[in-house]
mmCIF file of C-alpha atoms in Angstrom:
data_model
loop_
_atom_site.group_PDB
_atom_site.id
_atom_site.type_symbol
_atom_site.label_atom_id
_atom_site.label_comp_id
_atom_site.label_asym_id
_atom_site.label_seq_id
_atom_site.Cartn_x
_atom_site.Cartn_y
_atom_site.Cartn_z
ATOM 1 C CA UNK A 144 -78.088 301.948 69.164
ATOM 2 C CA UNK A 145 -74.290 301.043 69.169
ATOM 3 C CA UNK A 146 -73.047 298.585 66.370
ATOM 4 C CA UNK A 147 -70.725 296.051 66.966
ATOM 5 C CA UNK A 148 -69.312 294.295 63.691
ATOM 6 C CA UNK A 149 -67.833 290.748 62.924
ATOM 7 C CA UNK A 150 -65.476 289.730 60.072
ATOM 8 C CA UNK A 151 -65.783 287.443 58.567
ATOM 9 C CA UNK A 152 -69.254 286.250 59.227
ATOM 10 C CA UNK A 153 -68.569 282.777 57.711
ATOM 11 C CA UNK A 154 -65.421 280.984 57.145
ATOM 12 C CA UNK A 155 -64.516 277.670 56.151
ATOM 13 C CA UNK A 156 -60.759 276.607 56.598
ATOM 14 C CA UNK A 157 -58.432 273.327 56.287
ATOM 15 C CA UNK A 158 -57.366 271.470 59.396
ATOM 16 C CA UNK A 159 -54.194 272.718 60.585
ATOM 17 C CA UNK A 160 -54.563 276.272 59.438
ATOM 18 C CA UNK A 161 -54.989 279.459 61.739
ATOM 19 C CA UNK A 162 -58.190 281.669 61.192
ATOM 20 C CA UNK A 163 -58.339 285.309 62.639
ATOM 21 C CA UNK A 164 -61.964 286.828 63.314
ATOM 22 C CA UNK A 165 -62.511 290.506 63.945
ATOM 23 C CA UNK A 166 -64.538 292.284 66.184
ATOM 24 C CA UNK A 167 -65.181 296.074 65.725
ATOM 25 C CA UNK A 168 -67.119 298.664 67.410
ATOM 26 C CA UNK A 169 -68.341 300.962 65.049
ATOM 27 C CA UNK A 170 -69.584 304.080 66.731
ATOM 28 C CA UNK A 171 -67.939 303.895 70.258
ATOM 29 C CA UNK A 172 -64.802 303.142 72.077
ATOM 30 C CA UNK A 173 -65.038 299.523 73.583
ATOM 31 C CA UNK A 174 -62.329 299.599 76.647
ATOM 32 C CA UNK A 175 -63.717 295.591 77.144
ATOM 33 C CA UNK A 176 -64.715 293.016 74.463
ATOM 34 C CA UNK A 177 -65.924 289.414 75.190
ATOM 35 C CA UNK A 178 -65.711 286.601 73.079
ATOM 36 C CA UNK A 179 -68.455 283.704 73.490
ATOM 37 C CA UNK A 180 -68.292 280.297 71.768
ATOM 38 C CA UNK A 181 -71.603 278.876 70.654
ATOM 39 C CA UNK A 182 -71.973 275.433 69.413
ATOM 40 C CA UNK A 183 -75.077 274.064 67.548
ATOM 41 C CA UNK A 184 -78.660 274.005 69.836
ATOM 42 C CA UNK A 185 -76.358 275.129 72.647
ATOM 43 C CA UNK A 186 -75.986 278.301 75.135
ATOM 44 C CA UNK A 187 -73.308 280.622 74.690
ATOM 45 C CA UNK A 188 -70.153 279.826 76.803
ATOM 46 C CA UNK A 189 -67.753 282.730 77.621
ATOM 47 C CA UNK A 190 -64.330 282.333 76.431
ATOM 48 C CA UNK A 191 -62.419 285.555 77.491
ATOM 49 C CA UNK A 192 -62.108 289.141 78.203
ATOM 50 C CA UNK A 193 -60.564 291.039 75.935
ATOM 51 C CA UNK A 194 -58.831 294.392 77.544
ATOM 52 C CA UNK A 195 -57.400 297.288 75.562
ATOM 53 C CA UNK A 196 -53.815 297.366 75.807
ATOM 54 C CA UNK A 197 -53.228 294.238 78.231
ATOM 55 C CA UNK A 198 -53.333 290.739 77.985
ATOM 56 C CA UNK A 199 -56.838 289.056 77.478
ATOM 57 C CA UNK A 200 -58.196 286.883 80.755
ATOM 58 C CA UNK A 201 -59.211 283.489 79.770
ATOM 59 C CA UNK A 202 -62.225 281.380 81.181
ATOM 60 C CA UNK A 203 -61.229 278.330 82.806
ATOM 61 C CA UNK A 204 -60.470 275.347 80.096
ATOM 62 C CA UNK A 205 -60.127 277.805 77.273
ATOM 63 C CA UNK A 206 -56.711 277.218 76.025
ATOM 64 C CA UNK A 207 -54.647 280.533 75.727
ATOM 65 C CA UNK A 208 -52.486 279.248 72.962
ATOM 66 C CA UNK A 209 -55.258 277.644 70.782
ATOM 67 C CA UNK A 210 -57.399 280.910 71.229
ATOM 68 C CA UNK A 211 -55.214 284.388 70.428
ATOM 69 C CA UNK A 212 -57.074 287.241 71.327
ATOM 70 C CA UNK A 213 -55.476 290.587 71.047
ATOM 71 C CA UNK A 214 -57.163 294.248 71.743
ATOM 72 C CA UNK A 215 -54.563 296.695 69.998
ATOM 73 C CA UNK A 216 -57.507 299.646 69.639
ATOM 74 C CA UNK A 217 -60.413 300.698 71.282
ATOM 75 C CA UNK A 218 -62.527 299.737 68.385
ATOM 76 C CA UNK A 219 -60.825 296.299 67.555
ATOM 77 C CA UNK A 220 -60.447 293.015 69.285
ATOM 78 C CA UNK A 221 -59.205 289.768 67.278
ATOM 79 C CA UNK A 222 -59.485 286.017 67.865
ATOM 80 C CA UNK A 223 -57.461 283.888 66.291
ATOM 81 C CA UNK A 224 -57.950 280.243 66.271
ATOM 82 C CA UNK A 225 -54.246 278.442 65.908
ATOM 83 C CA UNK A 226 -54.016 274.943 64.588
ATOM 84 C CA UNK A 227 -57.519 274.768 63.805
ATOM 85 C CA UNK A 228 -59.169 271.401 63.891
ATOM 86 C CA UNK A 229 -62.652 270.129 63.093
ATOM 87 C CA UNK A 230 -63.706 270.205 66.688
ATOM 88 C CA UNK A 231 -63.041 274.061 66.618
ATOM 89 C CA UNK A 232 -65.812 274.532 64.250
ATOM 90 C CA UNK A 233 -68.378 276.474 66.015
ATOM 91 C CA UNK A 234 -70.285 279.756 66.013
ATOM 92 C CA UNK A 235 -68.037 282.763 67.690
ATOM 93 C CA UNK A 236 -69.929 285.737 69.050
ATOM 94 C CA UNK A 237 -68.502 288.886 70.442
ATOM 95 C CA UNK A 238 -69.647 291.422 72.656
ATOM 96 C CA UNK A 239 -68.467 294.919 73.532
ATOM 97 C CA UNK A 240 -69.041 297.587 76.132
ATOM 98 C CA UNK A 241 -68.540 301.308 75.919
ATOM 99 C CA UNK A 242 -65.821 302.893 77.630
ATOM 100 C CA UNK A 243 -68.019 304.301 80.567
ATOM 101 C CA UNK A 244 -70.133 301.129 80.386
ATOM 102 C CA UNK A 245 -68.494 299.063 83.079
ATOM 103 C CA UNK A 246 -71.230 297.942 85.666
ATOM 104 C CA UNK A 247 -74.269 299.198 83.794
ATOM 105 C CA UNK A 248 -74.788 296.351 81.805
ATOM 106 C CA UNK A 249 -74.586 298.021 78.550
ATOM 107 C CA UNK A 250 -73.159 295.857 75.604
ATOM 108 C CA UNK A 251 -73.822 294.982 72.388
ATOM 109 C CA UNK A 252 -73.252 291.914 70.221
ATOM 110 C CA UNK A 253 -71.797 291.371 66.944
ATOM 111 C CA UNK A 254 -73.231 289.307 64.393
ATOM 112 C CA UNK A 255 -71.272 286.158 64.810
ATOM 113 C CA UNK A 256 -69.151 284.179 63.198
ATOM 114 C CA UNK A 257 -69.396 280.448 61.895
ATOM 115 C CA UNK A 258 -66.020 278.772 61.574
ATOM 116 C CA UNK A 259 -65.940 275.427 59.840
ATOM 117 C CA UNK A 260 -62.931 273.372 60.174
ATOM 118 C CA UNK A 261 -62.497 270.534 57.187
ATOM 119 C CA UNK B 161 -69.398 281.923 90.814
ATOM 120 C CA UNK B 162 -72.553 282.986 88.963
ATOM 121 C CA UNK B 163 -74.980 280.448 87.479
ATOM 122 C CA UNK B 164 -78.208 280.668 85.190
ATOM 123 C CA UNK B 165 -80.423 277.907 85.083
ATOM 124 C CA UNK B 166 -83.512 277.859 82.670
ATOM 125 C CA UNK B 167 -85.401 274.647 83.176
ATOM 126 C CA UNK B 168 -87.749 274.789 80.037
ATOM 127 C CA UNK B 169 -85.895 273.574 76.632
ATOM 128 C CA UNK B 170 -88.743 274.296 74.667
ATOM 129 C CA UNK B 171 -92.141 276.021 74.939
ATOM 130 C CA UNK B 172 -95.123 276.351 72.974
ATOM 131 C CA UNK B 173 -97.687 279.164 72.496
ATOM 132 C CA UNK B 174 -100.937 280.199 70.490
ATOM 133 C CA UNK B 175 -100.521 283.190 68.351
ATOM 134 C CA UNK B 176 -101.934 286.190 70.627
ATOM 135 C CA UNK B 177 -101.736 284.116 73.763
ATOM 136 C CA UNK B 178 -99.221 284.909 76.866
ATOM 137 C CA UNK B 179 -96.114 282.637 77.646
ATOM 138 C CA UNK B 180 -93.988 282.716 80.369
ATOM 139 C CA UNK B 181 -90.390 281.449 80.431
ATOM 140 C CA UNK B 182 -88.582 280.980 83.646
ATOM 141 C CA UNK B 183 -84.915 281.332 84.788
ATOM 142 C CA UNK B 184 -83.520 281.448 88.041
ATOM 143 C CA UNK B 185 -80.028 282.309 89.135
ATOM 144 C CA UNK B 186 -77.503 282.141 91.682
ATOM 145 C CA UNK B 187 -75.023 285.091 92.175
ATOM 146 C CA UNK B 188 -72.578 286.351 94.933
ATOM 147 C CA UNK B 189 -72.503 289.824 93.631
ATOM 148 C CA UNK B 190 -74.452 292.541 94.975
ATOM 149 C CA UNK B 191 -75.034 294.884 92.198
ATOM 150 C CA UNK B 192 -75.804 292.793 88.936
ATOM 151 C CA UNK B 193 -78.134 293.046 85.950
ATOM 152 C CA UNK B 194 -80.250 290.536 84.426
ATOM 153 C CA UNK B 195 -81.077 289.815 80.744
ATOM 154 C CA UNK B 196 -83.249 288.181 78.477
ATOM 155 C CA UNK B 197 -82.026 287.948 75.005
ATOM 156 C CA UNK B 198 -83.426 286.412 71.774
ATOM 157 C CA UNK B 199 -81.614 284.547 69.435
ATOM 158 C CA UNK B 200 -83.475 283.964 65.748
ATOM 159 C CA UNK B 201 -82.111 281.605 63.233
ATOM 160 C CA UNK B 202 -79.993 284.322 62.198
ATOM 161 C CA UNK B 203 -78.026 283.785 65.165
ATOM 162 C CA UNK B 204 -77.593 287.933 66.014
ATOM 163 C CA UNK B 205 -78.383 288.218 69.743
ATOM 164 C CA UNK B 206 -81.211 290.628 70.399
ATOM 165 C CA UNK B 207 -81.905 292.530 73.850
ATOM 166 C CA UNK B 208 -85.181 291.714 74.641
ATOM 167 C CA UNK B 209 -85.093 293.393 78.104
ATOM 168 C CA UNK B 210 -82.742 294.223 81.169
ATOM 169 C CA UNK B 211 -83.450 294.415 84.863
ATOM 170 C CA UNK B 212 -81.001 296.283 87.245
ATOM 171 C CA UNK B 213 -81.135 294.143 90.694
ATOM 172 C CA UNK B 214 -81.396 297.345 92.656
ATOM 173 C CA UNK B 215 -84.668 298.118 91.118
ATOM 174 C CA UNK B 216 -87.835 296.737 92.719
ATOM 175 C CA UNK B 217 -90.073 297.639 89.779
ATOM 176 C CA UNK B 218 -90.187 295.050 87.345
ATOM 177 C CA UNK B 219 -88.875 295.894 83.788
ATOM 178 C CA UNK B 220 -91.317 296.046 80.835
ATOM 179 C CA UNK B 221 -90.995 296.668 76.848
ATOM 180 C CA UNK B 222 -93.846 296.927 75.314
ATOM 181 C CA UNK B 223 -95.320 293.180 74.898
ATOM 182 C CA UNK B 224 -92.400 291.874 76.878
ATOM 183 C CA UNK B 225 -92.220 292.305 80.792
ATOM 184 C CA UNK B 226 -90.522 290.250 83.695
ATOM 185 C CA UNK B 227 -91.434 289.053 87.016
ATOM 186 C CA UNK B 228 -88.074 289.624 88.786
ATOM 187 C CA UNK B 229 -88.019 288.237 92.522
ATOM 188 C CA UNK B 230 -84.674 288.777 93.909
ATOM 189 C CA UNK B 231 -85.029 286.820 97.109
ATOM 190 C CA UNK B 232 -85.926 284.001 95.276
ATOM 191 C CA UNK B 233 -83.285 284.597 92.554
ATOM 192 C CA UNK B 234 -86.079 284.066 89.872
ATOM 193 C CA UNK B 235 -86.246 285.982 86.771
ATOM 194 C CA UNK B 236 -88.963 285.072 84.384
ATOM 195 C CA UNK B 237 -89.870 286.500 80.808
ATOM 196 C CA UNK B 238 -93.796 287.162 79.992
ATOM 197 C CA UNK B 239 -94.455 287.429 76.392
ATOM 198 C CA UNK B 240 -98.320 288.772 75.650
ATOM 199 C CA UNK B 241 -100.067 288.945 72.606
ATOM 200 C CA UNK B 242 -97.429 286.556 71.223
ATOM 201 C CA UNK B 243 -96.550 286.985 67.542
ATOM 202 C CA UNK B 244 -95.229 284.821 64.874
ATOM 203 C CA UNK B 245 -92.017 286.476 64.842
ATOM 204 C CA UNK B 246 -91.494 285.980 68.732
ATOM 205 C CA UNK B 247 -90.458 282.675 67.679
ATOM 206 C CA UNK B 248 -86.802 282.041 68.583
ATOM 207 C CA UNK B 249 -84.397 281.003 71.304
ATOM 208 C CA UNK B 250 -84.413 282.924 74.231
ATOM 209 C CA UNK B 251 -81.361 283.305 76.665
ATOM 210 C CA UNK B 252 -81.471 284.541 80.448
ATOM 211 C CA UNK B 253 -78.173 285.764 81.338
ATOM 212 C CA UNK B 254 -76.488 287.458 84.371
ATOM 213 C CA UNK B 255 -74.055 290.253 84.361
ATOM 214 C CA UNK B 256 -72.019 292.022 87.039
ATOM 215 C CA UNK B 257 -69.543 294.882 87.357
ATOM 216 C CA UNK B 258 -67.637 293.601 84.762
ATOM 217 C CA UNK B 259 -70.301 293.293 82.175
ATOM 218 C CA UNK B 260 -69.312 289.558 81.489
ATOM 219 C CA UNK B 261 -72.339 287.660 80.891
ATOM 220 C CA UNK B 262 -73.189 284.113 81.917
ATOM 221 C CA UNK B 263 -76.117 282.770 79.996
ATOM 222 C CA UNK B 264 -78.571 279.909 80.824
ATOM 223 C CA UNK B 265 -79.089 276.814 78.556
ATOM 224 C CA UNK B 266 -81.764 278.685 76.435
ATOM 225 C CA UNK B 267 -85.396 278.283 75.900
ATOM 226 C CA UNK B 268 -86.732 277.284 72.321
ATOM 227 C CA UNK B 269 -90.339 279.236 71.961
ATOM 228 C CA UNK B 270 -92.411 278.378 69.100
ATOM 229 C CA UNK B 271 -95.421 280.151 68.011
ATOM 230 C CA UNK B 272 -98.568 278.395 66.561
ATOM 231 C CA UNK B 273 -100.784 279.970 64.322
#
């Protein structure tokens, strides 16, 4: 099946620094990628929809300036957590849909990235 | 807006027995998909089964099957012949035309040997 890879899988940073997480579709082109956040023992909450070549669409309550999303190519979306604070510590997961997959329910998840802010 | 509700925070089943996980949803979309995902301790999301809303026939994947009741907006997952490897968190999810998913709160399934 299709593969979506996230990097890094685990990162620790100091409070006030910025952290970038990458999401790559390895064997298909993804016009749309999604970023989710998952707190321990909780569900996945959609943060934003990343569209190749255009601005991301953020869900209500998600700070655009805090969580910068860039989808510069058909195989890469990045999430940058700016000026990270301990409350940003979480598990971040991306998913991607193939270019022809809109409305087909076909999407693939990355392995997730665990962010710990000290 | 779409919502997904899982009313069972935890479930337990004996190995080789059958267990059913419940899920209800609400949606304003006419065309949509419903999913069950498994999340083991590794946190990798694994697709268990997918149901297209326009299909009346319930989806099945080996030991996993669903009971899709569209009018009642119910989408339960049945796991037959439960195995130790089935122990995980299970999430029900709704996806529409945009492919963005709305997840339920999850059911933690324990399998007793």
